[in-house]
Amino acid sequence: ELAAREQARSARTLDELREILDRFEGCALKATASRLVFADGAPDADIMFIGEAPGRDEDIQGKPFVGRSGQLLDRMLAAIGLDRTRTYIANVVPWRPPGNRDPTPQETTICRPFIERQIELVDPKILVCLGARSAQALLGVTDGILKLRGRWLEHEIGGRRIQAMATLHPAYLLRQPVQKRLAWRDFRAIRAALEQP
Ligand code: URA
């Protein structure tokens, strides 16, 4: 974990961070994944979305949120007038866990310094955690997602404050479409915050 923190901190750009992560041997998930799934979108985006870990489609394509969850995310973004190419999208864990199991707490802990550095380097105005595990890993919260969602939290990173919100994970919305009305509320609040100077 110390090695991960030192290596993550040494990256001065997103490209460097990607290279360091690609060479990093401290996470066992790397051995079973096909490739690193680093990020997608615009490095200068005002808004950054962070999921949990890549699934099968992401592992094949090397990009986050390109499978069914990603297609729903794209539609949710479109609903608030955002194209995903104007956002920045990543995951807490950048390698697919075998069989799409949840990452273990140890795997999440090992990977956290890298996603934290990624947030610092993108320096978005707004951070959106998709699902409870992303929010718990990054925002130091422990509540379940139905309690956490829709609330603004201040996230301090690299001496700067970022407005952060957790919302429902698109995979959850695919299983529980009735909950989309809650996500819709969150996305409208996100849109309004983005429009503020
Ligand atoms: N679910 C996630 O959390 N991340 C992805 O990239 C895809 C599905």
Tab-separated table of C-alpha atoms and ligand atoms in Angstrom:
chain	number	residue	atom	x	y	z
A	1	GLU	CA	0.000	0.000	0.000
A	2	LEU	CA	2.856	2.366	0.784
A	3	ALA	CA	4.453	1.493	-2.544
A	4	ALA	CA	1.148	2.199	-4.290
A	5	ARG	CA	0.861	5.584	-2.586
A	6	GLU	CA	4.408	6.598	-3.463
A	7	GLN	CA	4.079	5.463	-7.044
A	8	ALA	CA	0.718	7.173	-7.504
A	9	ARG	CA	2.065	10.407	-6.082
A	10	SER	CA	5.046	10.367	-8.421
A	11	ALA	CA	2.779	10.667	-11.487
A	12	ARG	CA	2.718	14.240	-12.787
A	13	THR	CA	0.282	13.626	-15.627
A	14	LEU	CA	-2.557	11.235	-16.416
A	15	ASP	CA	-0.384	9.542	-19.054
A	16	GLU	CA	2.329	8.946	-16.465
A	17	LEU	CA	-0.237	7.608	-14.018
A	18	ARG	CA	-1.551	5.207	-16.637
A	19	GLU	CA	1.985	3.964	-17.367
A	20	ILE	CA	2.770	3.519	-13.681
A	21	LEU	CA	-0.462	1.602	-13.146
A	22	ASP	CA	0.235	-0.568	-16.165
A	23	ARG	CA	3.591	-1.536	-14.641
A	24	PHE	CA	2.254	-1.888	-11.072
A	25	GLU	CA	2.492	-5.459	-9.758
A	26	GLY	CA	0.913	-4.925	-6.340
A	27	CYS	CA	-2.653	-5.923	-7.203
A	28	ALA	CA	-3.487	-9.570	-7.862
A	29	LEU	CA	-6.392	-8.619	-10.149
A	30	LYS	CA	-3.924	-7.624	-12.835
A	31	ALA	CA	-3.014	-11.282	-13.375
A	32	THR	CA	-6.552	-12.373	-14.237
A	33	ALA	CA	-7.737	-9.275	-16.123
A	34	SER	CA	-7.120	-8.950	-19.872
A	35	ARG	CA	-6.007	-5.360	-19.632
A	36	LEU	CA	-5.939	-2.170	-17.628
A	37	VAL	CA	-9.167	-0.151	-17.789
A	38	PHE	CA	-7.844	3.298	-16.979
A	39	ALA	CA	-10.433	5.904	-17.971
A	40	ASP	CA	-12.501	7.411	-20.744
A	41	GLY	CA	-13.473	10.952	-21.606
A	42	ALA	CA	-11.948	14.406	-21.416
A	43	PRO	CA	-9.006	14.987	-19.034
A	44	ASP	CA	-10.157	18.591	-18.549
A	45	ALA	CA	-13.773	17.669	-17.771
A	46	ASP	CA	-15.724	19.549	-15.093
A	47	ILE	CA	-17.370	16.339	-13.985
A	48	MET	CA	-15.883	12.953	-13.138
A	49	PHE	CA	-17.876	9.719	-12.675
A	50	ILE	CA	-16.348	6.846	-10.739
A	51	GLY	CA	-17.693	3.305	-10.709
A	52	GLU	CA	-16.517	0.256	-8.868
A	53	ALA	CA	-14.602	-2.033	-11.226
A	54	PRO	CA	-14.661	-3.046	-14.892
A	55	GLY	CA	-16.927	-5.857	-16.042
A	56	ARG	CA	-16.580	-8.178	-19.006
A	57	ASP	CA	-17.193	-5.660	-21.800
A	58	GLU	CA	-14.887	-3.110	-20.183
A	59	ASP	CA	-12.167	-5.759	-19.808
A	60	ILE	CA	-12.445	-6.571	-23.516
A	61	GLN	CA	-12.522	-2.975	-24.749
A	62	GLY	CA	-10.210	-1.407	-22.172
A	63	LYS	CA	-12.677	1.403	-21.413
A	64	PRO	CA	-14.936	1.923	-18.400
A	65	PHE	CA	-18.727	1.763	-18.681
A	66	VAL	CA	-19.089	0.465	-22.223
A	67	GLY	CA	-21.397	-2.518	-21.498
A	68	ARG	CA	-25.083	-2.410	-20.572
A	69	SER	CA	-24.460	-0.246	-17.499
A	70	GLY	CA	-22.436	2.126	-19.621
A	71	GLN	CA	-25.163	2.406	-22.219
A	72	LEU	CA	-27.613	3.342	-19.493
A	73	LEU	CA	-25.112	5.848	-18.092
A	74	ASP	CA	-24.798	7.404	-21.556
A	75	ARG	CA	-28.584	7.799	-21.741
A	76	MET	CA	-28.687	9.341	-18.270
A	77	LEU	CA	-25.979	11.794	-19.292
A	78	ALA	CA	-27.856	12.639	-22.472
A	79	ALA	CA	-30.970	13.293	-20.384
A	80	ILE	CA	-29.143	16.146	-18.646
A	81	GLY	CA	-27.599	17.384	-21.882
A	82	LEU	CA	-24.146	15.884	-21.357
A	83	ASP	CA	-22.176	13.871	-23.848
A	84	ARG	CA	-19.829	11.350	-22.244
A	85	THR	CA	-16.903	12.746	-24.272
A	86	ARG	CA	-17.258	15.932	-22.199
A	87	THR	CA	-17.072	13.985	-18.921
A	88	TYR	CA	-14.321	11.865	-17.386
A	89	ILE	CA	-15.148	8.292	-16.368
A	90	ALA	CA	-13.083	5.837	-14.306
A	91	ASN	CA	-13.386	3.110	-11.668
A	92	VAL	CA	-11.991	2.678	-8.161
A	93	VAL	CA	-10.400	-0.601	-9.271
A	94	PRO	CA	-8.940	-0.562	-12.813
A	95	TRP	CA	-8.827	-4.331	-13.460
A	96	ARG	CA	-11.778	-6.674	-13.847
A	97	PRO	CA	-12.242	-8.982	-10.842
A	98	PRO	CA	-12.618	-12.609	-12.017
A	99	GLY	CA	-16.201	-13.461	-12.911
A	100	ASN	CA	-17.258	-9.906	-11.971
A	101	ARG	CA	-17.054	-10.648	-8.256
A	102	ASP	CA	-16.811	-7.606	-5.975
A	103	PRO	CA	-13.285	-6.353	-5.397
A	104	THR	CA	-12.058	-7.358	-1.934
A	105	PRO	CA	-11.403	-4.610	0.633
A	106	GLN	CA	-7.700	-5.344	0.218
A	107	GLU	CA	-7.839	-4.885	-3.574
A	108	THR	CA	-9.765	-1.642	-3.142
A	109	THR	CA	-7.255	-0.363	-0.592
A	110	ILE	CA	-4.316	-1.147	-2.881
A	111	CYS	CA	-5.913	0.650	-5.830
A	112	ARG	CA	-7.218	3.683	-3.960
A	113	PRO	CA	-4.094	5.878	-4.170
A	114	PHE	CA	-4.195	5.616	-7.958
A	115	ILE	CA	-7.805	6.730	-8.326
A	116	GLU	CA	-7.189	9.485	-5.785
A	117	ARG	CA	-4.252	10.736	-7.848
A	118	GLN	CA	-6.408	10.492	-10.952
A	119	ILE	CA	-9.030	12.716	-9.309
A	120	GLU	CA	-6.307	15.200	-8.340
A	121	LEU	CA	-4.918	15.335	-11.861
A	122	VAL	CA	-8.329	15.752	-13.526
A	123	ASP	CA	-9.358	18.200	-10.785
A	124	PRO	CA	-13.056	18.193	-11.678
A	125	LYS	CA	-15.582	20.610	-10.248
A	126	ILE	CA	-17.943	17.740	-9.442
A	127	LEU	CA	-17.288	14.134	-8.520
A	128	VAL	CA	-20.054	11.551	-8.849
A	129	CYS	CA	-19.641	8.154	-7.207
A	130	LEU	CA	-21.702	5.474	-8.908
A	131	GLY	CA	-22.905	3.053	-6.247
A	132	ALA	CA	-22.216	2.560	-2.563
A	133	ARG	CA	-18.876	0.822	-2.942
A	134	SER	CA	-17.403	3.667	-4.951
A	135	ALA	CA	-18.700	6.209	-2.425
A	136	GLN	CA	-17.467	4.166	0.528
A	137	ALA	CA	-14.026	3.705	-1.002
A	138	LEU	CA	-13.552	7.375	-1.879
A	139	LEU	CA	-15.648	9.518	0.400
A	140	GLY	CA	-15.106	7.803	3.738
A	141	VAL	CA	-18.802	7.159	4.221
A	142	THR	CA	-20.428	3.970	5.478
A	143	ASP	CA	-24.160	4.439	4.876
A	144	GLY	CA	-26.012	2.443	2.252
A	145	ILE	CA	-26.632	4.048	-1.128
A	146	LEU	CA	-30.302	4.834	-0.579
A	147	LYS	CA	-29.271	6.955	2.379
A	148	LEU	CA	-26.200	8.489	0.760
A	149	ARG	CA	-27.531	9.328	-2.663
A	150	GLY	CA	-28.498	12.823	-3.663
A	151	ARG	CA	-26.526	14.597	-0.944
A	152	TRP	CA	-23.621	16.900	-1.603
A	153	LEU	CA	-20.506	16.023	0.321
A	154	GLU	CA	-17.280	17.983	0.350
A	155	HIS	CA	-14.393	15.888	-0.798
A	156	GLU	CA	-10.978	17.223	0.014
A	157	ILE	CA	-8.220	16.030	-2.230
A	158	GLY	CA	-4.762	17.461	-2.784
A	159	GLY	CA	-5.697	20.483	-0.669
A	160	ARG	CA	-8.677	21.283	-2.866
A	161	ARG	CA	-12.365	20.831	-2.202
A	162	ILE	CA	-14.554	19.091	-4.718
A	163	GLN	CA	-18.310	18.783	-4.502
A	164	ALA	CA	-19.125	15.091	-4.456
A	165	MET	CA	-22.351	13.164	-4.750
A	166	ALA	CA	-23.120	9.470	-4.659
A	167	THR	CA	-25.916	8.154	-6.817
A	168	LEU	CA	-27.371	4.793	-7.781
A	169	HIS	CA	-25.184	2.543	-9.905
A	170	PRO	CA	-26.555	1.994	-13.430
A	171	ALA	CA	-26.312	-1.799	-12.924
A	172	TYR	CA	-28.653	-1.432	-9.951
A	173	LEU	CA	-31.021	0.673	-12.055
A	174	LEU	CA	-31.078	-2.057	-14.714
A	175	ARG	CA	-32.246	-4.491	-12.027
A	176	GLN	CA	-34.568	-2.001	-10.277
A	177	PRO	CA	-35.851	0.326	-13.025
A	178	VAL	CA	-38.445	1.790	-10.655
A	179	GLN	CA	-35.569	3.487	-8.824
A	180	LYS	CA	-34.632	5.500	-11.912
A	181	ARG	CA	-36.780	8.350	-10.604
A	182	LEU	CA	-34.303	8.754	-7.714
A	183	ALA	CA	-31.331	8.794	-10.087
A	184	TRP	CA	-33.160	11.329	-12.217
A	185	ARG	CA	-33.443	13.636	-9.196
A	186	ASP	CA	-29.728	13.281	-8.537
A	187	PHE	CA	-28.823	13.948	-12.150
A	188	ARG	CA	-30.915	17.106	-12.218
A	189	ALA	CA	-29.110	18.346	-9.090
A	190	ILE	CA	-25.790	17.516	-10.757
A	191	ARG	CA	-26.798	19.444	-13.886
A	192	ALA	CA	-27.769	22.470	-11.778
A	193	ALA	CA	-24.447	22.363	-9.899
A	194	LEU	CA	-22.525	22.187	-13.175
A	195	GLU	CA	-24.270	25.306	-14.402
A	196	GLN	CA	-23.183	27.316	-11.376
A	197	PRO	CA	-20.143	29.506	-12.052
B	1	URA	N1	-19.674	-1.229	-13.609
B	1	URA	C1	-18.720	-0.456	-13.038
B	1	URA	O1	-18.732	-0.171	-11.853
B	1	URA	N2	-17.758	0.007	-13.833
B	1	URA	C2	-17.696	-0.252	-15.146
B	1	URA	O2	-16.772	0.228	-15.797
B	1	URA	C3	-18.706	-1.062	-15.705
B	1	URA	C4	-19.670	-1.538	-14.915
